[in-house]
Amino acid sequence: MLTNEFTQTLQLPELKIIKCLRTGKLDSEFELEKTSQFEVCPKCATRSWTIYDHVWVRIKDAPIRDRHIYLKIKKRRFYCKKCKKPFTEPVAGIRKGFRTTERFRKHIMWCSDNFSNLSQVQRQLDISSSLNHKAYYEQLGLQIKTIQNEWATTIGIDEHAFRKNKKGGYREFATIFVEYSHKRVRELALGRSPGELFSNEKLMAIPGRENVKNVIIDLSKTYHRFASDFFPNAKIVADRFHVMRLFNNIVNQYRKNCTGDKRKNPIRKLLLKRSADVDPHVRRAVNRWLDENPSVQEVYYYKEAMHRFYRIKGMKHAKRVLIKLTDQMALSNLPEIKTLRKTICQWRNEILQFFENGLTNGRTEGFNRVAKLIQRNAYGFRNFENYRRRLIYRTM
Ligand SMILES: [Zn+2]
């Protein structure tokens, strides 16, 4: 066992085992040393052959068959003639000032990902919770740094609540950037205003903004402003489901005036469904109900018209239908329909863009759910950077 092959398997090839101090049921400890002829001064890169003195360091390594491994390393200190100072020799696989090997830190990350809770990891590996957290998030950071590609051609942008700012009493938001072709979260930024996003260093560091062709957003003006500045050559697509939601909200509002706010009332769901998706005999009942409640009938009509609009194939046809629909809405006496018409007209190009490529924000919404799940599993995050690393790594 006491061969150099063993240190090879430990991924510490520079070290040689001097002797085995202990091999027990619970742990093993070895004495090791480095055998290079000279070392290079980390400050001035001068080679040094002069050994100044020794120090002993005790390093923890990843367990082997549930047995904790400790490495007692005799580190030499060399004297640099140029700096007139001694320096400690480095060991590949153990970072300077660390008391754990890289291999062990990777192992901590693996356990933290695969065990059901972190206290189990800490018990299993006999480590403190602070080392557990530190090593875990540090390794996540290293992993997500391997994503280096340019922006994908299609990007979905959406927001979700991140945490409550206790001092200001307001809710903080995070903006998620999803790459459609890679099916992953490319970046997560704190905040949602163009100012906040443009000052985000990590976002700005990703190359190839000018190559992005499509950006899908909900109907928010701030994202529109940001997306058109940030991705100068991209076409902006208004997400179809968010457009439908505007209509659904008005239907709900008018229905509440008739039936009250009982969520269990079956008509609530039936009115929001596309009438073509409802069973014919149920549809007849819905229509009878609408006849009795004419105030809902009109908004329901526009909602259905919008559903039909989204079934259209081809941009030209869609353009014509949208003009017809907004003209119709202009004649309505309902104030909600009038403001809705205004919104539709403002977003006209972005809504029509859907008929060019059929893109929706469904994938982004899906990752939003993952984000919320991660937040819940962690009982919320105080540190945004940790949250960012967790989310990006999860979808890698
Ligand atoms: Zn030096």
XYZ file of C-alpha atoms and ligand atoms in Angstrom:
397
model
C 0.000 0.000 0.000
C 2.838 2.361 0.768
C 3.732 3.071 -2.819
C 3.606 6.091 -5.031
C 0.618 4.580 -6.788
C -1.359 5.272 -3.665
C -0.629 8.979 -3.783
C -1.530 8.862 -7.474
C -4.975 7.591 -6.583
C -5.249 10.343 -3.992
C -4.582 12.744 -6.863
C -1.561 14.069 -5.035
C 1.179 12.756 -7.343
C 3.857 15.094 -6.006
C 3.770 13.530 -2.564
C 5.548 10.451 -1.316
C 4.477 8.465 1.705
C 7.062 8.381 4.472
C 5.129 6.099 6.756
C 1.670 5.028 7.796
C 0.904 6.448 11.221
C -2.368 4.680 11.832
C -4.943 2.588 9.976
C -7.956 2.108 12.187
C -11.591 1.255 11.580
C -12.598 4.888 11.621
C -9.645 6.698 10.179
C -6.172 6.434 8.709
C -3.300 8.834 8.886
C -0.200 8.978 6.723
C 2.978 10.966 6.830
C 3.988 12.392 3.480
C 6.520 14.705 1.920
C 7.320 16.344 -1.358
C 10.532 15.300 -3.045
C 11.195 17.925 -5.704
C 14.794 19.150 -5.972
C 13.992 22.817 -6.017
C 10.967 25.123 -5.650
C 10.002 28.391 -7.299
C 9.413 31.477 -5.167
C 5.754 32.493 -5.530
C 6.656 36.184 -5.300
C 9.524 36.558 -7.775
C 9.588 33.177 -9.587
C 13.248 32.608 -8.718
C 14.258 28.997 -8.236
C 15.559 28.030 -4.828
C 17.487 24.940 -3.712
C 18.105 26.135 -0.163
C 15.914 24.537 2.462
C 15.240 26.914 5.323
C 13.215 24.728 7.701
C 10.169 22.415 7.887
C 6.588 22.773 8.971
C 4.040 20.043 9.578
C 0.511 20.490 8.298
C -2.423 18.162 8.828
C -4.745 17.904 5.827
C -8.035 16.104 5.586
C -8.704 14.104 2.440
C -11.818 12.452 1.009
C -12.765 9.271 2.883
C -11.915 5.848 1.502
C -14.621 3.279 2.224
C -16.114 5.496 4.957
C -12.723 5.795 6.623
C -11.548 9.360 7.220
C -8.154 10.056 5.731
C -5.681 12.443 7.301
C -2.452 13.438 5.659
C 0.374 14.722 7.803
C 2.595 16.529 5.347
C 6.124 17.615 6.053
C 6.322 20.816 4.091
C 9.689 22.352 3.383
C 10.304 26.044 3.548
C 12.785 27.265 0.968
C 14.847 30.415 1.202
C 14.549 32.872 -1.666
C 17.833 34.707 -2.074
C 16.277 37.509 -4.078
C 13.441 38.289 -1.666
C 15.622 37.387 1.338
C 12.648 35.574 2.776
C 11.577 31.968 3.208
C 8.518 30.568 1.436
C 6.548 27.349 1.914
C 6.474 24.872 -0.961
C 3.105 24.473 -2.674
C 1.465 21.083 -3.203
C -0.699 20.514 -6.278
C -4.175 19.407 -5.189
C -4.095 21.387 -1.947
C -4.661 25.104 -2.205
C -2.517 27.500 -0.219
C -3.739 27.955 3.327
C -6.352 25.196 3.025
C -6.584 22.259 5.409
C -8.536 20.060 2.985
C -7.602 18.618 -0.396
C -9.380 19.629 -3.598
C -10.559 16.046 -3.943
C -12.228 16.245 -0.527
C -13.904 19.549 -1.370
C -15.285 18.009 -4.528
C -16.507 15.092 -2.469
C -18.266 17.493 -0.082
C -20.066 18.996 -3.044
C -21.108 15.605 -4.333
C -22.480 14.622 -0.929
C -24.258 17.949 -0.477
C -25.970 17.457 -3.818
C -26.981 13.880 -3.251
C -27.737 13.565 0.458
C -31.168 14.605 1.572
C -29.911 17.203 4.018
C -26.698 18.927 4.906
C -26.508 17.801 8.533
C -26.296 14.266 7.200
C -23.320 15.317 5.070
C -21.645 16.894 8.061
C -22.127 13.798 10.204
C -20.946 11.448 7.473
C -17.817 13.409 6.632
C -17.216 14.686 10.158
C -16.965 18.312 9.066
C -18.362 21.558 10.412
C -21.346 23.191 8.793
C -19.239 26.215 7.876
C -16.728 24.058 5.974
C -19.642 22.264 4.336
C -21.167 25.521 3.094
C -17.889 27.082 2.100
C -16.668 24.087 0.113
C -20.057 23.481 -1.472
C -20.612 26.977 -2.830
C -16.983 27.350 -3.822
C -17.164 24.135 -5.882
C -20.464 25.232 -7.424
C -18.755 28.468 -8.432
C -15.937 26.513 -10.098
C -18.415 24.313 -11.929
C -20.536 27.107 -13.372
C -17.401 28.944 -14.493
C -17.018 26.197 -17.096
C -19.978 27.671 -19.015
C -18.143 29.992 -21.329
C -20.168 30.071 -24.533
C -21.581 33.225 -26.099
C -25.217 34.196 -25.727
C -27.511 31.705 -27.488
C -29.662 33.006 -30.326
C -32.916 32.729 -28.350
C -33.172 34.060 -24.804
C -36.121 34.079 -22.423
C -36.241 36.689 -19.669
C -38.482 36.606 -16.619
C -38.553 37.738 -13.030
C -39.372 36.119 -9.730
C -39.384 37.238 -6.135
C -36.133 36.547 -4.347
C -36.462 37.817 -0.785
C -37.953 40.530 1.315
C -35.669 43.415 2.076
C -36.086 43.701 5.843
C -34.749 47.231 6.120
C -36.757 48.716 3.266
C -39.737 46.390 3.705
C -39.991 45.821 -0.042
C -39.614 42.667 -2.062
C -36.430 42.097 -4.033
C -36.607 40.489 -7.438
C -34.286 38.346 -9.495
C -34.138 38.224 -13.285
C -33.568 34.893 -14.933
C -31.959 34.521 -18.394
C -32.755 31.232 -20.094
C -30.995 29.877 -23.161
C -33.504 28.034 -25.303
C -31.121 25.925 -27.347
C -29.148 24.706 -24.322
C -32.212 24.398 -22.101
C -30.497 25.972 -19.161
C -30.351 29.065 -17.026
C -27.482 31.111 -18.350
C -27.461 33.860 -15.784
C -29.356 35.054 -12.757
C -29.218 38.724 -11.837
C -30.452 40.567 -8.789
C -33.029 43.232 -9.630
C -35.114 43.824 -12.726
C -34.581 47.433 -13.761
C -32.346 48.270 -16.754
C -30.034 50.201 -14.416
C -29.527 47.216 -12.151
C -29.095 44.801 -15.025
C -26.686 46.988 -16.973
C -24.471 47.363 -13.908
C -24.362 43.586 -13.397
C -20.783 42.583 -14.147
C -21.478 38.916 -14.742
C -24.189 39.700 -17.247
C -22.040 42.211 -19.067
C -19.132 39.762 -19.240
C -20.999 37.244 -21.423
C -19.921 37.856 -25.024
C -22.048 37.902 -28.174
C -24.981 40.145 -27.224
C -25.268 41.291 -30.824
C -25.859 37.717 -32.048
C -29.063 37.222 -30.075
C -31.982 36.978 -32.506
C -35.063 36.481 -30.326
C -35.845 37.654 -26.815
C -39.060 36.508 -25.189
C -40.450 38.636 -22.382
C -43.692 39.191 -20.527
C -45.529 42.455 -21.116
C -43.313 44.579 -18.917
C -42.003 47.889 -20.111
C -38.814 47.722 -18.076
C -37.809 44.423 -19.677
C -38.714 45.800 -23.075
C -36.456 48.774 -22.549
C -33.667 46.597 -21.221
C -33.937 43.930 -23.929
C -33.938 46.373 -26.823
C -30.823 48.110 -25.453
C -28.984 45.030 -24.283
C -29.617 42.840 -27.328
C -29.499 45.432 -30.120
C -30.224 43.032 -33.006
C -32.901 40.917 -31.339
C -36.589 40.739 -32.165
C -38.695 40.977 -29.029
C -41.525 38.476 -28.632
C -44.357 39.135 -26.190
C -45.170 35.905 -24.414
C -48.503 34.561 -25.542
C -49.581 33.301 -22.120
C -49.034 36.688 -20.559
C -51.193 38.288 -23.246
C -53.933 35.753 -22.559
C -53.635 36.420 -18.857
C -54.638 40.048 -19.410
C -57.890 38.863 -20.960
C -58.428 36.193 -18.320
C -58.000 38.748 -15.556
C -60.817 40.875 -16.958
C -63.075 37.853 -17.377
C -62.404 36.968 -13.738
C -63.096 40.490 -12.607
C -66.481 40.641 -14.325
C -67.404 37.153 -13.206
C -66.703 38.059 -9.598
C -69.301 40.824 -9.863
C -71.882 38.152 -10.714
C -70.892 35.142 -8.647
C -68.785 36.565 -5.840
C -65.278 35.448 -5.035
C -65.894 31.750 -4.484
C -62.969 29.879 -5.964
C -64.831 26.588 -5.944
C -67.480 27.820 -8.330
C -67.028 25.611 -11.431
C -67.848 28.440 -13.828
C -64.588 30.128 -12.823
C -62.428 27.561 -14.600
C -64.870 27.008 -17.455
C -64.850 30.665 -18.413
C -61.050 30.732 -18.595
C -60.836 27.630 -20.754
C -60.836 27.971 -24.509
C -64.407 27.145 -25.474
C -63.178 24.736 -28.170
C -61.528 22.683 -25.405
C -64.753 22.345 -23.403
C -67.155 19.402 -23.914
C -70.040 20.414 -26.239
C -72.787 19.903 -23.651
C -70.782 21.802 -21.036
C -70.218 24.530 -23.609
C -73.969 24.863 -24.044
C -74.321 25.309 -20.282
C -71.586 27.947 -20.273
C -73.334 29.803 -23.075
C -76.631 29.659 -21.171
C -74.875 31.087 -18.128
C -73.378 33.853 -20.274
C -76.836 34.692 -21.649
C -78.006 35.229 -18.108
C -74.946 37.364 -17.295
C -74.561 39.705 -20.271
C -71.894 41.836 -18.550
C -69.497 38.874 -18.657
C -70.570 37.931 -22.151
C -68.768 40.759 -23.864
C -65.397 40.294 -22.172
C -65.734 36.551 -22.720
C -66.233 37.215 -26.391
C -62.964 39.151 -26.631
C -61.120 36.483 -24.686
C -62.362 33.841 -27.117
C -61.431 36.052 -30.057
C -57.919 36.273 -28.678
C -57.737 32.472 -28.350
C -58.818 32.166 -31.982
C -56.257 34.800 -32.931
C -53.446 32.684 -31.486
C -54.548 29.687 -33.573
C -53.840 31.573 -36.775
C -51.012 30.384 -39.021
C -48.960 33.027 -40.790
C -48.014 36.570 -39.988
C -50.035 38.284 -42.732
C -53.324 36.770 -41.701
C -52.597 37.426 -38.023
C -51.886 41.066 -38.752
C -55.270 41.507 -40.416
C -57.156 39.757 -37.628
C -55.435 41.775 -34.934
C -56.397 45.038 -36.610
C -59.966 43.846 -36.884
C -60.028 42.832 -33.241
C -58.604 46.107 -31.936
C -61.059 48.043 -34.117
C -63.861 46.066 -32.535
C -62.509 46.711 -29.067
C -62.410 50.443 -29.751
C -66.201 50.421 -30.019
C -66.648 48.784 -26.618
C -68.141 50.806 -23.760
C -66.250 48.904 -21.081
C -63.296 50.884 -19.689
C -61.289 47.688 -19.053
C -61.558 46.677 -22.681
C -60.446 50.149 -23.740
C -57.279 50.033 -21.626
C -56.640 46.488 -22.762
C -56.895 47.655 -26.351
C -54.308 50.312 -25.626
C -51.907 47.711 -24.249
C -52.457 45.445 -27.246
C -51.760 48.307 -29.616
C -48.585 49.249 -27.755
C -47.330 45.681 -27.931
C -48.618 45.034 -31.407
C -45.278 44.212 -33.041
C -44.120 42.028 -30.161
C -47.413 40.122 -30.136
C -47.279 39.561 -33.878
C -43.668 38.403 -33.635
C -45.042 35.180 -32.168
C -46.400 34.231 -35.591
C -42.906 34.473 -37.040
C -41.292 31.869 -34.810
C -43.936 30.459 -32.443
C -41.797 31.187 -29.385
C -43.307 31.386 -25.914
C -41.834 31.858 -22.504
C -42.902 28.397 -21.371
C -39.359 27.214 -20.840
C -38.459 30.265 -18.793
C -41.556 29.806 -16.650
C -40.467 26.220 -16.092
C -37.074 27.343 -14.811
C -38.832 29.899 -12.650
C -40.543 27.001 -10.925
C -37.191 25.294 -10.415
C -35.893 28.540 -8.923
C -38.733 28.722 -6.451
C -38.238 25.077 -5.535
C -34.563 25.692 -4.792
C -35.485 28.685 -2.654
C -37.996 26.638 -0.730
C -35.687 23.692 -0.199
C -33.054 26.022 1.188
C -35.655 27.837 3.357
C -34.761 31.015 1.471
C -31.350 32.488 0.763
C -29.675 35.379 2.467
C -26.808 35.397 0.032
C -27.801 36.070 -3.553
C -24.546 34.722 -5.003
C -25.115 31.337 -3.348
C -28.617 31.243 -4.797
C -27.295 32.131 -8.240
C -24.739 29.340 -8.136
C -27.285 26.778 -6.988
C -29.758 27.627 -9.735
C -27.306 27.761 -12.616
C -25.617 24.556 -11.510
C -28.948 22.747 -11.169
C -29.868 23.463 -14.779
C -26.412 22.900 -16.288
Zn 11.445 35.513 -4.241
